[in-house]
PDB file of C-alpha atoms in Angstrom:
ATOM      1  CA  MET A   4     156.647  36.145  13.894  1.00  0.00           C
ATOM      2  CA  LEU A   5     155.719  38.946  16.257  1.00  0.00           C
ATOM      3  CA  ALA A   6     157.485  41.351  13.902  1.00  0.00           C
ATOM      4  CA  LYS A   7     155.262  40.180  11.030  1.00  0.00           C
ATOM      5  CA  LEU A   8     152.178  40.811  13.126  1.00  0.00           C
ATOM      6  CA  GLU A   9     153.350  44.281  14.047  1.00  0.00           C
ATOM      7  CA  ALA A  10     154.132  45.059  10.399  1.00  0.00           C
ATOM      8  CA  ILE A  11     150.577  44.142   9.362  1.00  0.00           C
ATOM      9  CA  CYS A  12     149.107  46.357  12.083  1.00  0.00           C
ATOM     10  CA  GLU A  13     151.456  49.214  11.213  1.00  0.00           C
ATOM     11  CA  ALA A  14     150.459  49.011   7.546  1.00  0.00           C
ATOM     12  CA  GLY A  15     146.801  49.205   8.507  1.00  0.00           C
ATOM     13  CA  LYS A  16     147.024  51.950  11.110  1.00  0.00           C
ATOM     14  CA  ASP A  17     145.262  54.494   8.892  1.00  0.00           C
ATOM     15  CA  LYS A  18     142.545  52.031   7.864  1.00  0.00           C
ATOM     16  CA  ASP A  19     139.152  51.883   9.520  1.00  0.00           C
ATOM     17  CA  LYS A  20     137.626  48.806   7.914  1.00  0.00           C
ATOM     18  CA  LEU A  21     138.637  45.232   8.568  1.00  0.00           C
ATOM     19  CA  ARG A  22     138.506  44.341   4.883  1.00  0.00           C
ATOM     20  CA  ASP A  23     141.205  46.947   4.168  1.00  0.00           C
ATOM     21  CA  VAL A  24     143.677  45.272   6.533  1.00  0.00           C
ATOM     22  CA  LYS A  25     145.433  41.935   6.029  1.00  0.00           C
ATOM     23  CA  TYR A  26     143.606  40.639   9.066  1.00  0.00           C
ATOM     24  CA  GLY A  27     143.265  37.118   7.717  1.00  0.00           C
ATOM     25  CA  ARG A  28     147.024  36.856   7.318  1.00  0.00           C
ATOM     26  CA  ALA A  29     147.474  38.249  10.825  1.00  0.00           C
ATOM     27  CA  ARG A  30     145.240  35.506  12.218  1.00  0.00           C
ATOM     28  CA  HIS A  31     147.359  32.871  10.440  1.00  0.00           C
ATOM     29  CA  VAL A  32     150.393  34.348  12.201  1.00  0.00           C
ATOM     30  CA  LEU A  33     148.511  34.021  15.498  1.00  0.00           C
ATOM     31  CA  GLU A  34     147.947  30.331  14.841  1.00  0.00           C
ATOM     32  CA  VAL A  35     151.692  29.852  14.360  1.00  0.00           C
ATOM     33  CA  LEU A  36     152.539  31.867  17.475  1.00  0.00           C
ATOM     34  CA  ALA A  37     150.067  29.842  19.520  1.00  0.00           C
ATOM     35  CA  ARG A  38     151.986  26.672  18.667  1.00  0.00           C
ATOM     36  CA  ILE A  39     155.389  28.064  19.558  1.00  0.00           C
ATOM     37  CA  ASP A  40     156.545  28.025  23.165  1.00  0.00           C
ATOM     38  CA  ASN A  41     157.791  31.605  23.052  1.00  0.00           C
ATOM     39  CA  PRO A  42     158.068  33.585  26.319  1.00  0.00           C
ATOM     40  CA  GLN A  43     158.089  36.794  24.266  1.00  0.00           C
ATOM     41  CA  CYS A  44     154.477  36.175  23.295  1.00  0.00           C
ATOM     42  CA  GLU A  45     153.214  36.377  26.862  1.00  0.00           C
ATOM     43  CA  GLU A  46     155.266  39.510  27.479  1.00  0.00           C
ATOM     44  CA  ARG A  47     153.948  41.129  24.303  1.00  0.00           C
ATOM     45  CA  ILE A  48     150.343  40.161  25.050  1.00  0.00           C
ATOM     46  CA  ARG A  49     150.542  41.698  28.499  1.00  0.00           C
ATOM     47  CA  SER A  50     152.321  44.853  27.336  1.00  0.00           C
ATOM     48  CA  VAL A  51     149.689  45.489  24.667  1.00  0.00           C
ATOM     49  CA  LEU A  52     146.687  44.767  26.883  1.00  0.00           C
ATOM     50  CA  VAL A  53     147.802  46.995  29.751  1.00  0.00           C
ATOM     51  CA  GLU A  54     148.631  49.923  27.489  1.00  0.00           C
ATOM     52  CA  LYS A  55     146.300  52.898  27.917  1.00  0.00           C
ATOM     53  CA  ILE A  56     145.167  54.058  24.495  1.00  0.00           C
ATOM     54  CA  GLU A  57     143.991  57.646  24.216  1.00  0.00           C
ATOM     55  CA  SER A  58     143.080  57.465  20.535  1.00  0.00           C
ATOM     56  CA  TYR A  59     142.925  54.758  17.874  1.00  0.00           C
ATOM     57  CA  ASP A  60     143.249  57.270  15.037  1.00  0.00           C
ATOM     58  CA  ASN A  61     146.238  56.423  12.855  1.00  0.00           C
ATOM     59  CA  ASN A  62     147.273  53.942  15.538  1.00  0.00           C
ATOM     60  CA  PRO A  63     148.299  50.307  14.815  1.00  0.00           C
ATOM     61  CA  MET A  64     146.902  49.384  18.241  1.00  0.00           C
ATOM     62  CA  LYS A  65     143.392  49.415  16.782  1.00  0.00           C
ATOM     63  CA  TRP A  66     144.335  46.050  15.222  1.00  0.00           C
ATOM     64  CA  MET A  67     147.093  44.849  17.553  1.00  0.00           C
ATOM     65  CA  GLU A  68     144.903  45.009  20.665  1.00  0.00           C
ATOM     66  CA  PRO A  69     142.173  42.593  19.440  1.00  0.00           C
ATOM     67  CA  LEU A  70     144.839  40.347  17.930  1.00  0.00           C
ATOM     68  CA  MET A  71     146.634  40.075  21.263  1.00  0.00           C
ATOM     69  CA  VAL A  72     143.333  39.334  22.997  1.00  0.00           C
ATOM     70  CA  GLU A  73     142.743  36.553  20.482  1.00  0.00           C
ATOM     71  CA  LEU A  74     146.273  35.219  20.996  1.00  0.00           C
ATOM     72  CA  ALA A  75     145.727  35.202  24.763  1.00  0.00           C
ATOM     73  CA  GLY A  76     142.738  32.959  24.152  1.00  0.00           C
ATOM     74  CA  LEU A  77     144.622  30.669  21.783  1.00  0.00           C
ATOM     75  CA  VAL A  78     147.414  30.074  24.332  1.00  0.00           C
ATOM     76  CA  ARG A  79     144.882  30.042  27.217  1.00  0.00           C
ATOM     77  CA  LEU A  80     146.759  32.683  29.142  1.00  0.00           C
ATOM     78  CA  GLU A  81     144.958  32.742  32.490  1.00  0.00           C
ATOM     79  CA  SER A  82     147.110  35.516  33.948  1.00  0.00           C
ATOM     80  CA  VAL A  83     145.500  38.160  31.687  1.00  0.00           C
ATOM     81  CA  VAL A  84     141.886  37.134  32.400  1.00  0.00           C
ATOM     82  CA  PRO A  85     141.216  40.160  34.678  1.00  0.00           C
ATOM     83  CA  ILE A  86     142.550  42.488  31.964  1.00  0.00           C
ATOM     84  CA  ILE A  87     140.376  40.910  29.269  1.00  0.00           C
ATOM     85  CA  VAL A  88     137.290  41.002  31.497  1.00  0.00           C
ATOM     86  CA  LYS A  89     137.956  44.693  32.081  1.00  0.00           C
ATOM     87  CA  LYS A  90     138.062  45.228  28.315  1.00  0.00           C
ATOM     88  CA  LEU A  91     134.743  43.381  28.023  1.00  0.00           C
ATOM     89  CA  HIS A  92     133.205  46.555  29.465  1.00  0.00           C
ATOM     90  CA  GLU A  93     134.159  48.374  26.257  1.00  0.00           C
ATOM     91  CA  ASP A  94     131.433  48.386  23.623  1.00  0.00           C
ATOM     92  CA  ASP A  95     133.486  47.836  20.463  1.00  0.00           C
ATOM     93  CA  ASP A  96     132.422  45.865  17.383  1.00  0.00           C
ATOM     94  CA  LEU A  97     135.762  44.072  17.070  1.00  0.00           C
ATOM     95  CA  LEU A  98     137.384  44.084  20.495  1.00  0.00           C
ATOM     96  CA  THR A  99     134.402  43.068  22.650  1.00  0.00           C
ATOM     97  CA  PRO A 100     133.555  39.858  20.720  1.00  0.00           C
ATOM     98  CA  LYS A 101     137.272  38.970  20.693  1.00  0.00           C
ATOM     99  CA  CYS A 102     137.326  39.341  24.489  1.00  0.00           C
ATOM    100  CA  LYS A 103     134.309  37.071  24.846  1.00  0.00           C
ATOM    101  CA  ASP A 104     135.817  34.443  22.555  1.00  0.00           C
ATOM    102  CA  ALA A 105     139.175  34.555  24.354  1.00  0.00           C
ATOM    103  CA  LEU A 106     137.513  34.095  27.736  1.00  0.00           C
ATOM    104  CA  VAL A 107     135.530  31.141  26.417  1.00  0.00           C
ATOM    105  CA  ARG A 108     138.734  29.561  25.085  1.00  0.00           C
ATOM    106  CA  ILE A 109     140.488  29.962  28.432  1.00  0.00           C
ATOM    107  CA  GLY A 110     137.280  28.546  29.830  1.00  0.00           C
ATOM    108  CA  ASN A 111     137.983  27.777  33.468  1.00  0.00           C
ATOM    109  CA  ALA A 112     136.414  28.555  36.846  1.00  0.00           C
ATOM    110  CA  PHE A 113     138.567  31.666  37.238  1.00  0.00           C
ATOM    111  CA  VAL A 114     136.997  33.147  34.109  1.00  0.00           C
ATOM    112  CA  VAL A 115     133.475  32.379  35.328  1.00  0.00           C
ATOM    113  CA  GLU A 116     134.156  33.880  38.764  1.00  0.00           C
ATOM    114  CA  THR A 117     135.790  37.018  37.327  1.00  0.00           C
ATOM    115  CA  VAL A 118     132.914  37.690  34.919  1.00  0.00           C
ATOM    116  CA  ALA A 119     130.316  36.897  37.587  1.00  0.00           C
ATOM    117  CA  GLU A 120     131.864  39.306  40.110  1.00  0.00           C
ATOM    118  CA  GLN A 121     131.208  42.251  37.783  1.00  0.00           C
ATOM    119  CA  PHE A 122     128.014  41.041  36.098  1.00  0.00           C
ATOM    120  CA  LEU A 123     125.159  42.651  38.033  1.00  0.00           C
ATOM    121  CA  SER A 124     126.797  46.077  38.381  1.00  0.00           C
ATOM    122  CA  ALA A 125     127.977  46.261  34.758  1.00  0.00           C
ATOM    123  CA  LYS A 126     126.370  47.991  31.794  1.00  0.00           C
ATOM    124  CA  ARG A 127     124.039  46.097  29.532  1.00  0.00           C
ATOM    125  CA  HIS A 128     126.530  45.248  26.768  1.00  0.00           C
ATOM    126  CA  PHE A 129     128.858  43.646  29.352  1.00  0.00           C
ATOM    127  CA  ARG A 130     125.985  41.519  30.637  1.00  0.00           C
ATOM    128  CA  VAL A 131     125.071  40.487  27.087  1.00  0.00           C
ATOM    129  CA  TYR A 132     128.630  39.349  26.283  1.00  0.00           C
ATOM    130  CA  GLY A 133     129.161  38.046  29.807  1.00  0.00           C
ATOM    131  CA  THR A 134     126.136  35.800  29.391  1.00  0.00           C
ATOM    132  CA  GLY A 135     127.754  34.486  26.210  1.00  0.00           C
ATOM    133  CA  VAL A 136     130.860  33.596  28.208  1.00  0.00           C
ATOM    134  CA  LEU A 137     128.810  31.735  30.828  1.00  0.00           C
ATOM    135  CA  GLU A 138     126.816  29.926  28.149  1.00  0.00           C
ATOM    136  CA  HIS A 139     129.864  28.502  26.401  1.00  0.00           C
ATOM    137  CA  ILE A 140     131.907  27.515  29.451  1.00  0.00           C
ATOM    138  CA  HIS A 141     130.222  24.249  30.324  1.00  0.00           C
ATOM    139  CA  ALA A 142     130.506  23.840  34.069  1.00  0.00           C
ATOM    140  CA  ASP A 143     128.252  23.569  37.102  1.00  0.00           C
ATOM    141  CA  LEU A 144     129.552  26.950  38.213  1.00  0.00           C
ATOM    142  CA  SER A 145     128.255  28.577  35.009  1.00  0.00           C
ATOM    143  CA  VAL A 146     124.798  27.123  35.625  1.00  0.00           C
ATOM    144  CA  GLU A 147     124.892  28.315  39.218  1.00  0.00           C
ATOM    145  CA  LYS A 148     125.751  31.881  38.187  1.00  0.00           C
ATOM    146  CA  CYS A 149     123.158  32.049  35.386  1.00  0.00           C
ATOM    147  CA  LEU A 150     120.369  30.855  37.677  1.00  0.00           C
ATOM    148  CA  ALA A 151     121.482  33.244  40.423  1.00  0.00           C
ATOM    149  CA  PHE A 152     121.410  36.232  38.038  1.00  0.00           C
ATOM    150  CA  LEU A 153     118.128  35.260  36.372  1.00  0.00           C
ATOM    151  CA  PRO A 154     115.675  36.588  39.014  1.00  0.00           C
ATOM    152  CA  GLN A 155     117.809  39.698  39.591  1.00  0.00           C
ATOM    153  CA  GLU A 156     118.141  40.737  35.946  1.00  0.00           C
ATOM    154  CA  GLU A 157     115.671  43.436  34.890  1.00  0.00           C
ATOM    155  CA  ASP A 158     116.535  43.694  31.197  1.00  0.00           C
ATOM    156  CA  LEU A 159     114.282  41.201  29.415  1.00  0.00           C
ATOM    157  CA  THR A 160     116.747  40.470  26.623  1.00  0.00           C
ATOM    158  CA  VAL A 161     119.567  39.666  29.032  1.00  0.00           C
ATOM    159  CA  LYS A 162     117.129  37.706  31.199  1.00  0.00           C
ATOM    160  CA  ARG A 163     116.132  35.598  28.197  1.00  0.00           C
ATOM    161  CA  ASP A 164     119.785  35.072  27.252  1.00  0.00           C
ATOM    162  CA  LEU A 165     120.576  33.909  30.791  1.00  0.00           C
ATOM    163  CA  ALA A 166     117.704  31.429  30.584  1.00  0.00           C
ATOM    164  CA  GLN A 167     118.997  30.019  27.308  1.00  0.00           C
ATOM    165  CA  ALA A 168     122.558  29.922  28.662  1.00  0.00           C
ATOM    166  CA  SER A 169     121.442  27.807  31.599  1.00  0.00           C
ATOM    167  CA  LEU A 170     119.522  25.441  29.311  1.00  0.00           C
ATOM    168  CA  SER A 171     122.523  25.061  27.002  1.00  0.00           C
ATOM    169  CA  GLN A 172     124.329  23.361  29.899  1.00  0.00           C
ATOM    170  CA  PHE A 173     121.678  20.591  29.965  1.00  0.00           C
ATOM    171  CA  ALA A 174     121.127  21.195  33.659  1.00  0.00           C
ATOM    172  CA  TYR A 175     117.952  19.745  35.173  1.00  0.00           C
ATOM    173  CA  GLU A 176     117.842  22.539  37.722  1.00  0.00           C
ATOM    174  CA  ALA A 177     117.421  25.092  34.905  1.00  0.00           C
ATOM    175  CA  ILE A 178     114.171  23.630  33.558  1.00  0.00           C
ATOM    176  CA  GLU A 179     111.738  24.936  36.183  1.00  0.00           C
ATOM    177  CA  PRO A 180     113.158  28.524  36.395  1.00  0.00           C
ATOM    178  CA  VAL A 181     113.018  28.837  32.605  1.00  0.00           C
ATOM    179  CA  ARG A 182     109.504  27.388  32.524  1.00  0.00           C
ATOM    180  CA  GLN A 183     108.352  29.904  35.140  1.00  0.00           C
ATOM    181  CA  LEU A 184     109.909  32.731  33.127  1.00  0.00           C
ATOM    182  CA  LEU A 185     108.143  31.600  29.941  1.00  0.00           C
ATOM    183  CA  LEU A 186     104.804  31.522  31.758  1.00  0.00           C
ATOM    184  CA  THR A 187     105.140  35.293  32.280  1.00  0.00           C
ATOM    185  CA  GLN A 188     105.928  36.240  28.671  1.00  0.00           C
ATOM    186  CA  PRO A 189     104.064  36.130  25.339  1.00  0.00           C
ATOM    187  CA  HIS A 190     105.551  33.400  23.157  1.00  0.00           C
ATOM    188  CA  LYS A 191     106.575  35.592  20.252  1.00  0.00           C
ATOM    189  CA  GLY A 192     109.913  36.378  18.646  1.00  0.00           C
ATOM    190  CA  GLU A 193     112.852  35.353  20.788  1.00  0.00           C
ATOM    191  CA  TRP A 194     110.567  34.175  23.590  1.00  0.00           C
ATOM    192  CA  GLN A 195     109.068  31.744  21.117  1.00  0.00           C
ATOM    193  CA  HIS A 196     112.597  30.526  20.338  1.00  0.00           C
ATOM    194  CA  LEU A 197     113.302  30.102  24.052  1.00  0.00           C
ATOM    195  CA  ARG A 198     110.124  28.070  24.486  1.00  0.00           C
ATOM    196  CA  ASP A 199     111.161  25.776  21.633  1.00  0.00           C
ATOM    197  CA  TYR A 200     114.683  25.581  23.067  1.00  0.00           C
ATOM    198  CA  LEU A 201     113.264  24.438  26.404  1.00  0.00           C
ATOM    199  CA  VAL A 202     111.115  21.813  24.692  1.00  0.00           C
ATOM    200  CA  GLN A 203     114.033  20.536  22.601  1.00  0.00           C
ATOM    201  CA  THR A 204     116.338  20.443  25.627  1.00  0.00           C
ATOM    202  CA  CYS A 205     113.799  18.474  27.652  1.00  0.00           C
ATOM    203  CA  THR A 206     113.271  16.094  24.730  1.00  0.00           C
ATOM    204  CA  ILE A 207     116.993  15.325  24.653  1.00  0.00           C
ATOM    205  CA  MET A 208     117.178  15.008  28.436  1.00  0.00           C
ATOM    206  CA  GLU A 209     114.010  12.901  28.566  1.00  0.00           C
ATOM    207  CA  SER A 210     112.543  15.293  31.090  1.00  0.00           C
ATOM    208  CA  ARG A 211     108.987  16.657  31.092  1.00  0.00           C
ATOM    209  CA  PHE A 212     107.062  19.589  32.548  1.00  0.00           C
ATOM    210  CA  PRO A 213     103.270  20.277  32.620  1.00  0.00           C
ATOM    211  CA  GLU A 214     103.117  22.296  29.370  1.00  0.00           C
ATOM    212  CA  TYR A 215     105.560  20.103  27.425  1.00  0.00           C
ATOM    213  CA  GLU A 216     103.069  18.401  25.068  1.00  0.00           C
ATOM    214  CA  GLU A 217     101.156  21.639  24.434  1.00  0.00           C
ATOM    215  CA  TRP A 218     104.272  23.685  23.689  1.00  0.00           C
ATOM    216  CA  LEU A 219     105.704  20.917  21.528  1.00  0.00           C
ATOM    217  CA  ALA A 220     102.531  20.799  19.409  1.00  0.00           C
ATOM    218  CA  THR A 221     102.362  24.599  19.196  1.00  0.00           C
ATOM    219  CA  GLY A 222     105.954  24.781  17.975  1.00  0.00           C
ATOM    220  CA  VAL A 223     105.310  22.178  15.263  1.00  0.00           C
ATOM    221  CA  LYS A 224     102.208  24.078  14.118  1.00  0.00           C
ATOM    222  CA  GLU A 225     104.031  27.410  14.037  1.00  0.00           C
ATOM    223  CA  ARG A 226     106.935  26.043  12.017  1.00  0.00           C
ATOM    224  CA  GLU A 227     104.557  24.526   9.496  1.00  0.00           C
ATOM    225  CA  SER A 228     102.677  27.814   9.221  1.00  0.00           C
ATOM    226  CA  HIS A 229     105.971  29.634   8.680  1.00  0.00           C
ATOM    227  CA  ARG A 230     106.988  27.138   5.989  1.00  0.00           C
ATOM    228  CA  GLN A 231     103.676  27.630   4.191  1.00  0.00           C
ATOM    229  CA  MET A 232     104.049  31.417   4.344  1.00  0.00           C
ATOM    230  CA  MET A 233     107.544  31.221   2.858  1.00  0.00           C
ATOM    231  CA  GLU A 234     106.212  28.971   0.101  1.00  0.00           C
ATOM    232  CA  GLU A 235     103.415  31.429  -0.698  1.00  0.00           C
ATOM    233  CA  LEU A 236     105.718  34.440  -0.800  1.00  0.00           C
ATOM    234  CA  LYS A 237     108.763  32.921  -2.504  1.00  0.00           C
ATOM    235  CA  ASP A 238     107.823  34.345  -5.928  1.00  0.00           C
ATOM    236  CA  ASP A 239     106.805  37.777  -4.624  1.00  0.00           C
ATOM    237  CA  PRO A 240     109.881  39.696  -3.300  1.00  0.00           C
ATOM    238  CA  GLN A 241     107.820  42.785  -2.440  1.00  0.00           C
ATOM    239  CA  ALA A 242     105.329  40.842  -0.339  1.00  0.00           C
ATOM    240  CA  MET A 243     108.217  38.968   1.260  1.00  0.00           C
ATOM    241  CA  MET A 244     109.897  42.222   2.238  1.00  0.00           C
ATOM    242  CA  LEU A 245     106.665  43.617   3.672  1.00  0.00           C
ATOM    243  CA  TRP A 246     106.193  40.442   5.700  1.00  0.00           C
ATOM    244  CA  VAL A 247     109.708  40.739   7.133  1.00  0.00           C
ATOM    245  CA  VAL A 248     109.125  44.426   7.976  1.00  0.00           C
ATOM    246  CA  ASN A 249     105.970  43.490   9.840  1.00  0.00           C
ATOM    247  CA  GLN A 250     107.764  40.725  11.711  1.00  0.00           C
ATOM    248  CA  MET A 251     110.277  43.313  12.933  1.00  0.00           C
ATOM    249  CA  LYS A 252     107.536  45.780  13.812  1.00  0.00           C
ATOM    250  CA  ASP A 253     105.737  43.042  15.699  1.00  0.00           C
ATOM    251  CA  MET A 254     108.875  42.221  17.690  1.00  0.00           C
ATOM    252  CA  ALA A 255     109.345  45.894  18.579  1.00  0.00           C
ATOM    253  CA  GLU A 256     105.743  46.213  19.748  1.00  0.00           C
ATOM    254  CA  ASP A 257     106.067  43.043  21.808  1.00  0.00           C
ATOM    255  CA  TYR A 258     109.205  44.328  23.510  1.00  0.00           C
ATOM    256  CA  GLN A 259     107.719  47.764  24.236  1.00  0.00           C
ATOM    257  CA  SER A 260     104.397  46.439  25.518  1.00  0.00           C
ATOM    258  CA  VAL A 261     106.033  43.881  27.806  1.00  0.00           C
ATOM    259  CA  GLN A 262     108.406  46.511  29.195  1.00  0.00           C
ATOM    260  CA  ALA A 263     105.480  48.875  29.793  1.00  0.00           C
ATOM    261  CA  GLY A 264     103.240  46.138  31.182  1.00  0.00           C
ATOM    262  CA  THR A 265     100.545  46.788  28.567  1.00  0.00           C
ATOM    263  CA  THR A 266      98.693  44.482  26.208  1.00  0.00           C
ATOM    264  CA  LYS A 267      99.528  44.818  22.533  1.00  0.00           C
ATOM    265  CA  PRO A 268      97.053  44.553  19.635  1.00  0.00           C
ATOM    266  CA  PRO A 269      96.827  41.401  17.478  1.00  0.00           C
ATOM    267  CA  ALA A 270     100.111  40.553  15.782  1.00  0.00           C
ATOM    268  CA  MET A 271     100.457  42.006  12.294  1.00  0.00           C
ATOM    269  CA  SER A 272     102.503  38.938  11.376  1.00  0.00           C
ATOM    270  CA  GLN A 273      99.206  37.038  11.411  1.00  0.00           C
ATOM    271  CA  ILE A 274      98.033  38.968   8.359  1.00  0.00           C
ATOM    272  CA  THR A 275      97.838  36.677   5.354  1.00  0.00           C
ATOM    273  CA  SER A 276      99.969  37.239   2.286  1.00  0.00           C
ATOM    274  CA  ALA A 277      96.866  38.242   0.317  1.00  0.00           C
ATOM    275  CA  LYS A 278      96.247  41.176   2.701  1.00  0.00           C
ATOM    276  CA  LEU A 279      99.832  42.322   3.123  1.00  0.00           C
ATOM    277  CA  PRO A 280     100.036  45.096   0.497  1.00  0.00           C
ATOM    278  CA  ARG A 281      96.816  46.813   1.702  1.00  0.00           C
ATOM    279  CA  ASN A 282      97.267  46.555   5.472  1.00  0.00           C
ATOM    280  CA  VAL A 283     100.918  47.524   5.655  1.00  0.00           C
ATOM    281  CA  ALA A 284     100.963  50.299   3.069  1.00  0.00           C
ATOM    282  CA  ALA A 285     101.735  52.848   5.777  1.00  0.00           C
ATOM    283  CA  ILE A 286     105.145  51.306   6.395  1.00  0.00           C
ATOM    284  CA  SER A 287     105.799  50.009   2.920  1.00  0.00           C
ATOM    285  CA  PRO A 288     109.254  50.877   1.577  1.00  0.00           C
ATOM    286  CA  PHE A 289     107.560  51.054  -1.832  1.00  0.00           C
ATOM    287  CA  ASN A 290     105.131  53.783  -0.763  1.00  0.00           C
ATOM    288  CA  PRO A 291     106.776  57.224  -1.366  1.00  0.00           C
ATOM    289  CA  GLY A 292     106.183  59.683   1.441  1.00  0.00           C
ATOM    290  CA  LYS A 293     105.247  56.925   3.871  1.00  0.00           C
ATOM    291  CA  ALA A 294     108.248  54.697   3.426  1.00  0.00           C
ATOM    292  CA  ALA A 295     109.849  53.021   6.351  1.00  0.00           C
ATOM    293  CA  LYS A 296     113.125  54.585   7.400  1.00  0.00           C
ATOM    294  CA  HIS A 297     116.106  52.707   5.985  1.00  0.00           C
ATOM    295  CA  ILE A 298     117.772  50.622   8.652  1.00  0.00           C
ATOM    296  CA  GLY A 299     121.567  50.586   8.375  1.00  0.00           C
ATOM    297  CA  ARG A 300     123.626  47.672   9.631  1.00  0.00           C
ATOM    298  CA  ASN A 301     125.113  49.816  12.420  1.00  0.00           C
ATOM    299  CA  ASP A 302     121.903  51.654  13.338  1.00  0.00           C
ATOM    300  CA  PRO A 303     120.179  50.916  16.665  1.00  0.00           C
ATOM    301  CA  CYS A 304     117.821  47.977  16.221  1.00  0.00           C
ATOM    302  CA  PRO A 305     114.179  49.115  15.884  1.00  0.00           C
ATOM    303  CA  CYS A 306     113.096  46.542  18.483  1.00  0.00           C
ATOM    304  CA  ASN A 307     114.792  48.736  21.141  1.00  0.00           C
ATOM    305  CA  SER A 308     116.955  45.894  22.389  1.00  0.00           C
ATOM    306  CA  GLY A 309     119.916  48.249  22.656  1.00  0.00           C
ATOM    307  CA  LYS A 310     121.927  46.260  20.136  1.00  0.00           C
ATOM    308  CA  LYS A 311     122.970  47.339  16.669  1.00  0.00           C
ATOM    309  CA  PHE A 312     120.622  46.169  13.907  1.00  0.00           C
ATOM    310  CA  LYS A 313     123.256  43.801  12.425  1.00  0.00           C
ATOM    311  CA  LYS A 314     123.643  42.068  15.803  1.00  0.00           C
ATOM    312  CA  CYS A 315     119.953  41.755  16.540  1.00  0.00           C
ATOM    313  CA  CYS A 316     116.906  41.544  14.258  1.00  0.00           C
ATOM    314  CA  MET A 317     118.865  41.626  10.996  1.00  0.00           C
ATOM    315  CA  LYS A 318     120.437  38.237  11.641  1.00  0.00           C
ATOM    316  CA  GLN A 319     117.145  36.867  12.964  1.00  0.00           C
ATOM    317  CA  GLN A 320     115.331  37.521   9.686  1.00  0.00           C
ATOM    318  CA  GLY A 321     115.679  35.043   6.883  1.00  0.00           C
ATOM    319  CA  ASP A 322     115.766  37.810   4.244  1.00  0.00           C
ATOM    320  CA  ASN A 323     118.094  40.276   5.900  1.00  0.00           C
ATOM    321  CA  HIS A 324     119.839  40.972   2.590  1.00  0.00           C
ATOM    322  CA  LEU A 325     116.769  43.032   1.653  1.00  0.00           C
ATOM    323  CA  PHE A 326     117.791  45.636   4.222  1.00  0.00           C
ATOM    324  CA  ASN A 327     121.494  45.932   3.309  1.00  0.00           C
TER     325      ASN A 327
END
């Protein structure tokens, strides 16, 4: 079976896109390997993961490496956890998510400790994926680490992710730190989602905090307003697209103003559908000479989060296909 996997990777060594490689078939092979007690698998996983790769050009390792990381997760190979955590420092569209998923599958205290040891000194993309690991390994230790990192984290996006990760564990001790964080931020965009997440978590846990009823009512009102807006714009694709553009612009302004400690002007997302074409003409993609710059899937997200567009605001917008 290992030979079949290697043959697939060899055949795709000169390919750059996942769709051009028989990656689905390779993953089926992984499922078979994960069910076979084969000592060669562990040896092959380790040999691939420790190999130093100078270039992925015309190299089957571009596919074999993430496949071996995935296999390590499937067989819950704890011995390679330090190697996978080291690879989590690499900012790669395929490899980095595979490392996160493998660590979550292995999912023990050793994983949490290894990620936590490197968290605060690591680059932003490590902290983003590392937070994902802590969120999905449900243990008291994960809660402890998230709450310890929360006041020390300076990046607002990572800080927000840590808050949500701690809430996802349904830990009572996470409620007050997240509440205090929300009291310092405008409830827009992802902060609005975090507020609603806190309210929903407390509803399930039958726990309350001073702003619970107010934030619950606000969330209900906002969702109804959003539903009405979608209903009004459903037959007008141009107005819909302009509304989405303004939502993204609003998120970017929120992020920049909070980072700079300034107060932003009234949200453009509050503009009614009847006013959209006139008030947003300057950024309208239908206005030649003043059109908004096309945002590619792999371009930096305009909200300045540091993520690629496809991993950030694109997937947060209901009509992201309009930007593809």
